[in-house]
């Protein structure tokens, strides 16, 4: 375990904003993670757990307490057969995209659509990370955590994780200003095949030149996903400020059927009856998911909005708020509020931020 005081947190996040921590602890084993959490909670101090930092906007004042950086590693195949599939236990501190790349090489299908997503494996169940028709809930068998309230290790089967769109039990259970559960490792249940799962995303199918529902070699699927993400500035590149972001800043709203009808009418009033309507996809129950990117663009916030300011929408994708090189957390928050409020004024739909704000809020 390594410790240091007054460490700047901005370099530990993909948005690259945020002030210093009172104390930073880097835990390189599961036992060190548990010991560090226990020590902080026993002292009744504030705790912030940082994984890959890809979903955090930390305040310019920093964090008054201990920041725990997860750095345990290990990928272990627990079982592998044609009938039961491949069960792989992944330490929370493993780089997520390194694991996805290995899956594609080994012939473990189920996460290839999640290629290129920054961050660590332990963060994926918290947010129920998803992209291009896949989400980790589809392949997670169980999640092993440290329960800060009960002060013990607890394993959750997938069915008990309360997975939903960009949500889980681990995200929705607060404790002392943070999360109750600290993820230690994740058990994935993957399919032993050289082919991808059915392609369920139209742009991805076009890039692969296949029909929706087709299956392609895992390597081809990964390459196509990475290409799609690069076009949108969603693959980290230190030289490209469009990638200095938290990825998609707002989740796609899920609204009632009646609210979607009102949104369609508002769009027709604004753009004319002959204009294409807002996109909508039925969800479980009576809800309709619509596109946050569509709402942002059609509310008047196009790619590059905010430039030449320190924070701006990506020049490649309107859903990403980016640091153009010297932005502060306050700049990011101000732009996010402007976009959120503008969409609400234009269409009556309130966007919800996907990244977690630490020490400030929208």
GROMACS .gro file of C-alpha atoms in nm:
model
  362
    1UNK     CA    1   0.000   0.000   0.000
    2UNK     CA    2   0.131   0.344  -0.095
    3UNK     CA    3   0.026   0.674   0.064
    4UNK     CA    4   0.084   1.043  -0.009
    5UNK     CA    5  -0.063   1.373   0.108
    6UNK     CA    6  -0.187   1.664  -0.102
    7UNK     CA    7  -0.189   1.476  -0.433
    8UNK     CA    8  -0.360   1.653  -0.725
    9UNK     CA    9  -0.654   1.445  -0.845
   10UNK     CA   10  -0.700   1.594  -1.192
   11UNK     CA   11  -0.438   1.364  -1.354
   12UNK     CA   12  -0.622   1.062  -1.211
   13UNK     CA   13  -0.939   1.141  -1.407
   14UNK     CA   14  -1.014   1.141  -1.779
   15UNK     CA   15  -1.176   1.486  -1.753
   16UNK     CA   16  -0.851   1.613  -1.596
   17UNK     CA   17  -1.012   1.852  -1.350
   18UNK     CA   18  -1.019   1.861  -0.970
   19UNK     CA   19  -0.808   1.982  -0.681
   20UNK     CA   20  -0.593   1.789  -0.432
   21UNK     CA   21  -0.686   1.516  -0.185
   22UNK     CA   22  -0.592   1.541   0.179
   23UNK     CA   23  -0.453   1.189   0.146
   24UNK     CA   24  -0.422   0.941  -0.140
   25UNK     CA   25  -0.392   0.568  -0.072
   26UNK     CA   26  -0.310   0.325  -0.353
   27UNK     CA   27  -0.422  -0.030  -0.267
   28UNK     CA   28  -0.256  -0.299  -0.478
   29UNK     CA   29  -0.417  -0.610  -0.329
   30UNK     CA   30  -0.768  -0.702  -0.218
   31UNK     CA   31  -0.656  -0.717   0.145
   32UNK     CA   32  -0.509  -0.368   0.116
   33UNK     CA   33  -0.839  -0.236  -0.022
   34UNK     CA   34  -1.032  -0.383   0.272
   35UNK     CA   35  -0.776  -0.259   0.526
   36UNK     CA   36  -0.775   0.093   0.382
   37UNK     CA   37  -1.155   0.120   0.381
   38UNK     CA   38  -1.178  -0.011   0.738
   39UNK     CA   39  -0.915   0.237   0.857
   40UNK     CA   40  -1.098   0.535   0.705
   41UNK     CA   41  -1.439   0.428   0.833
   42UNK     CA   42  -1.306   0.352   1.181
   43UNK     CA   43  -1.163   0.703   1.190
   44UNK     CA   44  -1.499   0.844   1.070
   45UNK     CA   45  -1.330   1.023   0.779
   46UNK     CA   46  -1.464   1.092   0.431
   47UNK     CA   47  -1.374   0.833   0.166
   48UNK     CA   48  -1.364   0.866  -0.212
   49UNK     CA   49  -1.293   0.553  -0.414
   50UNK     CA   50  -1.128   0.613  -0.752
   51UNK     CA   51  -1.113   0.345  -1.016
   52UNK     CA   52  -1.006   0.464  -1.362
   53UNK     CA   53  -1.141   0.815  -1.300
   54UNK     CA   54  -1.347   0.807  -1.619
   55UNK     CA   55  -1.676   0.890  -1.450
   56UNK     CA   56  -1.577   1.163  -1.202
   57UNK     CA   57  -1.592   1.542  -1.202
   58UNK     CA   58  -1.404   1.643  -0.886
   59UNK     CA   59  -1.441   1.995  -0.748
   60UNK     CA   60  -1.161   2.247  -0.785
   61UNK     CA   61  -1.124   2.251  -0.405
   62UNK     CA   62  -1.035   1.884  -0.416
   63UNK     CA   63  -1.143   1.627  -0.158
   64UNK     CA   64  -1.126   1.670   0.218
   65UNK     CA   65  -1.057   1.316   0.326
   66UNK     CA   66  -0.892   1.000   0.194
   67UNK     CA   67  -0.897   0.901  -0.171
   68UNK     CA   68  -0.855   0.529  -0.225
   69UNK     CA   69  -0.722   0.433  -0.566
   70UNK     CA   70  -0.806   0.074  -0.662
   71UNK     CA   71  -0.500  -0.103  -0.807
   72UNK     CA   72  -0.541  -0.475  -0.741
   73UNK     CA   73  -0.484  -0.697  -1.044
   74UNK     CA   74  -0.549  -1.047  -1.167
   75UNK     CA   75  -0.755  -1.237  -1.426
   76UNK     CA   76  -0.835  -1.598  -1.333
   77UNK     CA   77  -1.026  -1.852  -1.540
   78UNK     CA   78  -1.234  -2.045  -1.286
   79UNK     CA   79  -1.404  -2.280  -1.531
   80UNK     CA   80  -1.428  -2.330  -1.906
   81UNK     CA   81  -1.635  -2.579  -2.105
   82UNK     CA   82  -1.868  -2.573  -2.404
   83UNK     CA   83  -2.180  -2.633  -2.197
   84UNK     CA   84  -2.124  -2.409  -1.895
   85UNK     CA   85  -1.928  -2.138  -2.070
   86UNK     CA   86  -1.619  -1.956  -1.946
   87UNK     CA   87  -1.620  -1.808  -1.596
   88UNK     CA   88  -1.346  -1.550  -1.547
   89UNK     CA   89  -1.279  -1.364  -1.222
   90UNK     CA   90  -1.134  -1.016  -1.282
   91UNK     CA   91  -0.981  -0.800  -1.009
   92UNK     CA   92  -1.139  -0.457  -0.971
   93UNK     CA   93  -0.812  -0.283  -1.060
   94UNK     CA   94  -0.767  -0.450  -1.399
   95UNK     CA   95  -0.785  -0.219  -1.701
   96UNK     CA   96  -1.123  -0.286  -1.858
   97UNK     CA   97  -1.018  -0.259  -2.222
   98UNK     CA   98  -0.717  -0.487  -2.165
   99UNK     CA   99  -0.961  -0.750  -2.039
  100UNK     CA  100  -1.193  -0.701  -2.338
  101UNK     CA  101  -0.897  -0.735  -2.575
  102UNK     CA  102  -0.795  -1.060  -2.408
  103UNK     CA  103  -1.153  -1.191  -2.437
  104UNK     CA  104  -1.145  -1.130  -2.811
  105UNK     CA  105  -0.811  -1.313  -2.846
  106UNK     CA  106  -0.913  -1.606  -2.625
  107UNK     CA  107  -1.252  -1.658  -2.792
  108UNK     CA  108  -1.465  -1.541  -2.499
  109UNK     CA  109  -1.771  -1.370  -2.640
  110UNK     CA  110  -2.004  -1.126  -2.466
  111UNK     CA  111  -1.811  -0.802  -2.400
  112UNK     CA  112  -1.665  -0.722  -2.745
  113UNK     CA  113  -1.917  -0.437  -2.788
  114UNK     CA  114  -1.766  -0.271  -2.480
  115UNK     CA  115  -1.423  -0.228  -2.640
  116UNK     CA  116  -1.245   0.102  -2.590
  117UNK     CA  117  -1.434   0.205  -2.276
  118UNK     CA  118  -1.185   0.364  -2.034
  119UNK     CA  119  -1.164   0.271  -1.668
  120UNK     CA  120  -1.118  -0.038  -1.457
  121UNK     CA  121  -1.315  -0.361  -1.436
  122UNK     CA  122  -1.447  -0.294  -1.087
  123UNK     CA  123  -1.631   0.017  -1.200
  124UNK     CA  124  -1.827  -0.157  -1.474
  125UNK     CA  125  -2.098  -0.313  -1.255
  126UNK     CA  126  -2.146   0.009  -1.057
  127UNK     CA  127  -2.261   0.200  -1.365
  128UNK     CA  128  -2.379  -0.110  -1.553
  129UNK     CA  129  -2.156   0.005  -1.835
  130UNK     CA  130  -2.303  -0.043  -2.181
  131UNK     CA  131  -2.249   0.043  -2.547
  132UNK     CA  132  -2.335  -0.084  -2.895
  133UNK     CA  133  -2.611  -0.315  -2.780
  134UNK     CA  134  -2.426  -0.475  -2.488
  135UNK     CA  135  -2.404  -0.400  -2.117
  136UNK     CA  136  -2.205  -0.576  -1.848
  137UNK     CA  137  -2.522  -0.696  -1.673
  138UNK     CA  138  -2.559  -0.948  -1.956
  139UNK     CA  139  -2.233  -1.125  -1.865
  140UNK     CA  140  -2.178  -1.063  -1.492
  141UNK     CA  141  -2.229  -1.377  -1.284
  142UNK     CA  142  -2.144  -1.218  -0.947
  143UNK     CA  143  -1.975  -0.920  -0.785
  144UNK     CA  144  -1.760  -0.950  -0.472
  145UNK     CA  145  -1.762  -0.639  -0.255
  146UNK     CA  146  -1.663  -0.501   0.082
  147UNK     CA  147  -1.975  -0.386   0.269
  148UNK     CA  148  -1.873  -0.074   0.462
  149UNK     CA  149  -2.183  -0.081   0.680
  150UNK     CA  150  -2.154  -0.446   0.785
  151UNK     CA  151  -1.772  -0.439   0.772
  152UNK     CA  152  -1.751  -0.769   0.584
  153UNK     CA  153  -1.699  -0.913   0.236
  154UNK     CA  154  -2.029  -0.977   0.055
  155UNK     CA  155  -2.082  -1.143  -0.283
  156UNK     CA  156  -2.385  -1.052  -0.492
  157UNK     CA  157  -2.525  -1.281  -0.761
  158UNK     CA  158  -2.615  -1.096  -1.081
  159UNK     CA  159  -2.987  -1.118  -1.005
  160UNK     CA  160  -2.930  -0.934  -0.676
  161UNK     CA  161  -2.731  -0.645  -0.826
  162UNK     CA  162  -3.045  -0.450  -0.928
  163UNK     CA  163  -2.904  -0.378  -1.270
  164UNK     CA  164  -3.089  -0.120  -1.479
  165UNK     CA  165  -2.995   0.132  -1.745
  166UNK     CA  166  -2.666   0.287  -1.621
  167UNK     CA  167  -2.759   0.187  -1.266
  168UNK     CA  168  -2.704  -0.083  -1.006
  169UNK     CA  169  -2.734  -0.158  -0.637
  170UNK     CA  170  -2.375  -0.041  -0.596
  171UNK     CA  171  -2.452   0.302  -0.739
  172UNK     CA  172  -2.781   0.343  -0.558
  173UNK     CA  173  -2.679   0.254  -0.200
  174UNK     CA  174  -2.512   0.553  -0.029
  175UNK     CA  175  -2.305   0.537   0.288
  176UNK     CA  176  -2.132   0.829   0.466
  177UNK     CA  177  -2.141   1.044   0.155
  178UNK     CA  178  -2.003   0.770  -0.069
  179UNK     CA  179  -2.105   0.422  -0.171
  180UNK     CA  180  -2.177   0.143   0.075
  181UNK     CA  181  -2.012  -0.128  -0.135
  182UNK     CA  182  -1.654  -0.125  -0.262
  183UNK     CA  183  -1.609  -0.369  -0.552
  184UNK     CA  184  -1.320  -0.613  -0.505
  185UNK     CA  185  -1.360  -0.834  -0.812
  186UNK     CA  186  -1.616  -0.939  -1.072
  187UNK     CA  187  -1.699  -1.286  -1.206
  188UNK     CA  188  -1.793  -1.283  -1.575
  189UNK     CA  189  -1.979  -1.562  -1.754
  190UNK     CA  190  -1.873  -1.556  -2.119
  191UNK     CA  191  -1.948  -1.773  -2.421
  192UNK     CA  192  -1.670  -1.987  -2.572
  193UNK     CA  193  -1.695  -1.889  -2.938
  194UNK     CA  194  -1.485  -1.706  -3.195
  195UNK     CA  195  -1.795  -1.512  -3.307
  196UNK     CA  196  -1.946  -1.200  -3.158
  197UNK     CA  197  -2.289  -1.185  -3.009
  198UNK     CA  198  -2.553  -1.072  -3.264
  199UNK     CA  199  -2.478  -0.719  -3.382
  200UNK     CA  200  -2.760  -0.507  -3.245
  201UNK     CA  201  -2.650  -0.153  -3.329
  202UNK     CA  202  -2.725  -0.008  -3.671
  203UNK     CA  203  -2.411   0.204  -3.713
  204UNK     CA  204  -2.197  -0.091  -3.609
  205UNK     CA  205  -2.370  -0.319  -3.860
  206UNK     CA  206  -2.306  -0.063  -4.134
  207UNK     CA  207  -1.939  -0.039  -4.039
  208UNK     CA  208  -1.910  -0.416  -4.056
  209UNK     CA  209  -2.118  -0.432  -4.376
  210UNK     CA  210  -2.352  -0.693  -4.225
  211UNK     CA  211  -2.720  -0.713  -4.140
  212UNK     CA  212  -2.847  -0.642  -3.790
  213UNK     CA  213  -2.837  -0.964  -3.592
  214UNK     CA  214  -2.536  -1.103  -3.778
  215UNK     CA  215  -2.240  -1.250  -3.591
  216UNK     CA  216  -1.884  -1.171  -3.694
  217UNK     CA  217  -1.536  -1.272  -3.575
  218UNK     CA  218  -1.460  -1.122  -3.234
  219UNK     CA  219  -1.157  -0.931  -3.363
  220UNK     CA  220  -1.364  -0.774  -3.640
  221UNK     CA  221  -1.632  -0.671  -3.391
  222UNK     CA  222  -1.374  -0.514  -3.161
  223UNK     CA  223  -1.206  -0.324  -3.446
  224UNK     CA  224  -1.543  -0.193  -3.567
  225UNK     CA  225  -1.641  -0.076  -3.218
  226UNK     CA  226  -1.307   0.100  -3.170
  227UNK     CA  227  -1.349   0.273  -3.506
  228UNK     CA  228  -1.698   0.394  -3.410
  229UNK     CA  229  -1.571   0.521  -3.076
  230UNK     CA  230  -1.271   0.700  -3.233
  231UNK     CA  231  -1.503   0.884  -3.471
  232UNK     CA  232  -1.689   1.013  -3.167
  233UNK     CA  233  -1.378   1.099  -2.964
  234UNK     CA  234  -1.452   0.819  -2.718
  235UNK     CA  235  -1.111   0.647  -2.721
  236UNK     CA  236  -0.859   0.814  -2.491
  237UNK     CA  237  -0.583   1.006  -2.669
  238UNK     CA  238  -0.370   1.255  -2.469
  239UNK     CA  239  -0.315   1.461  -2.784
  240UNK     CA  240  -0.688   1.494  -2.864
  241UNK     CA  241  -0.885   1.723  -2.633
  242UNK     CA  242  -1.209   1.573  -2.761
  243UNK     CA  243  -1.117   1.269  -2.551
  244UNK     CA  244  -1.055   1.470  -2.233
  245UNK     CA  245  -1.403   1.389  -2.113
  246UNK     CA  246  -1.621   1.148  -1.917
  247UNK     CA  247  -1.759   1.004  -2.239
  248UNK     CA  248  -2.134   1.052  -2.267
  249UNK     CA  249  -2.208   1.324  -2.013
  250UNK     CA  250  -2.585   1.270  -1.999
  251UNK     CA  251  -2.785   0.948  -2.002
  252UNK     CA  252  -3.051   0.890  -2.265
  253UNK     CA  253  -3.378   0.995  -2.096
  254UNK     CA  254  -3.646   0.735  -2.037
  255UNK     CA  255  -3.981   0.913  -2.032
  256UNK     CA  256  -4.346   0.811  -2.031
  257UNK     CA  257  -4.534   0.746  -2.352
  258UNK     CA  258  -4.736   1.063  -2.295
  259UNK     CA  259  -4.421   1.267  -2.236
  260UNK     CA  260  -4.276   1.132  -2.560
  261UNK     CA  261  -4.590   1.239  -2.747
  262UNK     CA  262  -4.548   1.587  -2.600
  263UNK     CA  263  -4.181   1.586  -2.703
  264UNK     CA  264  -4.281   1.491  -3.059
  265UNK     CA  265  -4.535   1.773  -3.070
  266UNK     CA  266  -4.280   2.021  -2.933
  267UNK     CA  267  -4.031   1.914  -3.201
  268UNK     CA  268  -4.294   1.954  -3.473
  269UNK     CA  269  -4.380   2.304  -3.347
  270UNK     CA  270  -4.013   2.396  -3.341
  271UNK     CA  271  -3.897   2.245  -3.671
  272UNK     CA  272  -4.214   2.187  -3.872
  273UNK     CA  273  -4.443   1.890  -3.919
  274UNK     CA  274  -4.229   1.751  -4.203
  275UNK     CA  275  -3.910   1.737  -3.994
  276UNK     CA  276  -3.797   1.396  -3.869
  277UNK     CA  277  -3.940   1.325  -3.522
  278UNK     CA  278  -3.717   1.267  -3.218
  279UNK     CA  279  -3.588   0.910  -3.193
  280UNK     CA  280  -3.765   0.681  -2.951
  281UNK     CA  281  -3.723   0.320  -2.844
  282UNK     CA  282  -3.975   0.130  -2.630
  283UNK     CA  283  -3.845   0.008  -2.294
  284UNK     CA  284  -3.981  -0.240  -2.044
  285UNK     CA  285  -4.320  -0.124  -1.923
  286UNK     CA  286  -4.463   0.191  -2.078
  287UNK     CA  287  -4.148   0.402  -2.099
  288UNK     CA  288  -3.976   0.534  -2.409
  289UNK     CA  289  -3.603   0.596  -2.432
  290UNK     CA  290  -3.504   0.895  -2.642
  291UNK     CA  291  -3.169   1.034  -2.749
  292UNK     CA  292  -2.983   1.282  -2.529
  293UNK     CA  293  -2.757   1.370  -2.824
  294UNK     CA  294  -3.062   1.453  -3.040
  295UNK     CA  295  -3.210   1.671  -2.766
  296UNK     CA  296  -2.882   1.857  -2.714
  297UNK     CA  297  -2.824   1.927  -3.083
  298UNK     CA  298  -3.184   2.025  -3.154
  299UNK     CA  299  -3.187   2.257  -2.851
  300UNK     CA  300  -2.912   2.455  -3.023
  301UNK     CA  301  -2.597   2.303  -2.874
  302UNK     CA  302  -2.404   2.158  -3.166
  303UNK     CA  303  -2.063   1.992  -3.177
  304UNK     CA  304  -1.795   2.230  -3.054
  305UNK     CA  305  -2.041   2.450  -2.864
  306UNK     CA  306  -1.853   2.656  -2.605
  307UNK     CA  307  -1.529   2.690  -2.801
  308UNK     CA  308  -1.291   2.864  -2.770
  309UNK     CA  309  -1.370   2.843  -2.400
  310UNK     CA  310  -1.190   2.612  -2.159
  311UNK     CA  311  -1.480   2.362  -2.161
  312UNK     CA  312  -1.682   2.279  -2.472
  313UNK     CA  313  -1.886   2.009  -2.634
  314UNK     CA  314  -1.673   1.767  -2.833
  315UNK     CA  315  -1.619   1.857  -3.196
  316UNK     CA  316  -1.698   1.492  -3.274
  317UNK     CA  317  -2.003   1.423  -3.056
  318UNK     CA  318  -2.247   1.663  -2.886
  319UNK     CA  319  -2.301   1.429  -2.590
  320UNK     CA  320  -1.946   1.471  -2.456
  321UNK     CA  321  -1.839   1.772  -2.250
  322UNK     CA  322  -1.466   1.816  -2.291
  323UNK     CA  323  -1.171   1.990  -2.130
  324UNK     CA  324  -0.997   2.191  -2.402
  325UNK     CA  325  -0.673   2.191  -2.204
  326UNK     CA  326  -0.703   2.420  -1.903
  327UNK     CA  327  -1.064   2.385  -1.788
  328UNK     CA  328  -1.159   2.386  -1.423
  329UNK     CA  329  -1.434   2.175  -1.271
  330UNK     CA  330  -1.642   2.493  -1.241
  331UNK     CA  331  -1.615   2.543  -1.620
  332UNK     CA  332  -1.736   2.188  -1.685
  333UNK     CA  333  -2.026   2.228  -1.443
  334UNK     CA  334  -2.129   2.565  -1.590
  335UNK     CA  335  -2.144   2.424  -1.943
  336UNK     CA  336  -2.333   2.116  -1.825
  337UNK     CA  337  -2.592   2.338  -1.654
  338UNK     CA  338  -2.629   2.549  -1.967
  339UNK     CA  339  -2.693   2.242  -2.182
  340UNK     CA  340  -2.923   2.075  -1.930
  341UNK     CA  341  -3.131   2.389  -1.878
  342UNK     CA  342  -3.143   2.464  -2.250
  343UNK     CA  343  -3.283   2.120  -2.328
  344UNK     CA  344  -3.540   2.157  -2.050
  345UNK     CA  345  -3.651   2.495  -2.183
  346UNK     CA  346  -3.674   2.370  -2.543
  347UNK     CA  347  -3.838   2.032  -2.493
  348UNK     CA  348  -3.946   1.992  -2.131
  349UNK     CA  349  -3.709   1.696  -2.079
  350UNK     CA  350  -3.455   1.711  -1.796
  351UNK     CA  351  -3.121   1.550  -1.872
  352UNK     CA  352  -2.944   1.357  -1.597
  353UNK     CA  353  -2.567   1.364  -1.574
  354UNK     CA  354  -2.390   1.029  -1.605
  355UNK     CA  355  -2.061   1.116  -1.428
  356UNK     CA  356  -2.051   1.157  -1.050
  357UNK     CA  357  -1.987   1.508  -0.915
  358UNK     CA  358  -1.759   1.514  -0.611
  359UNK     CA  359  -1.763   1.821  -0.385
  360UNK     CA  360  -2.005   2.014  -0.610
  361UNK     CA  361  -2.321   1.952  -0.809
  362UNK     CA  362  -2.519   2.070  -1.110
   0.00000   0.00000   0.00000
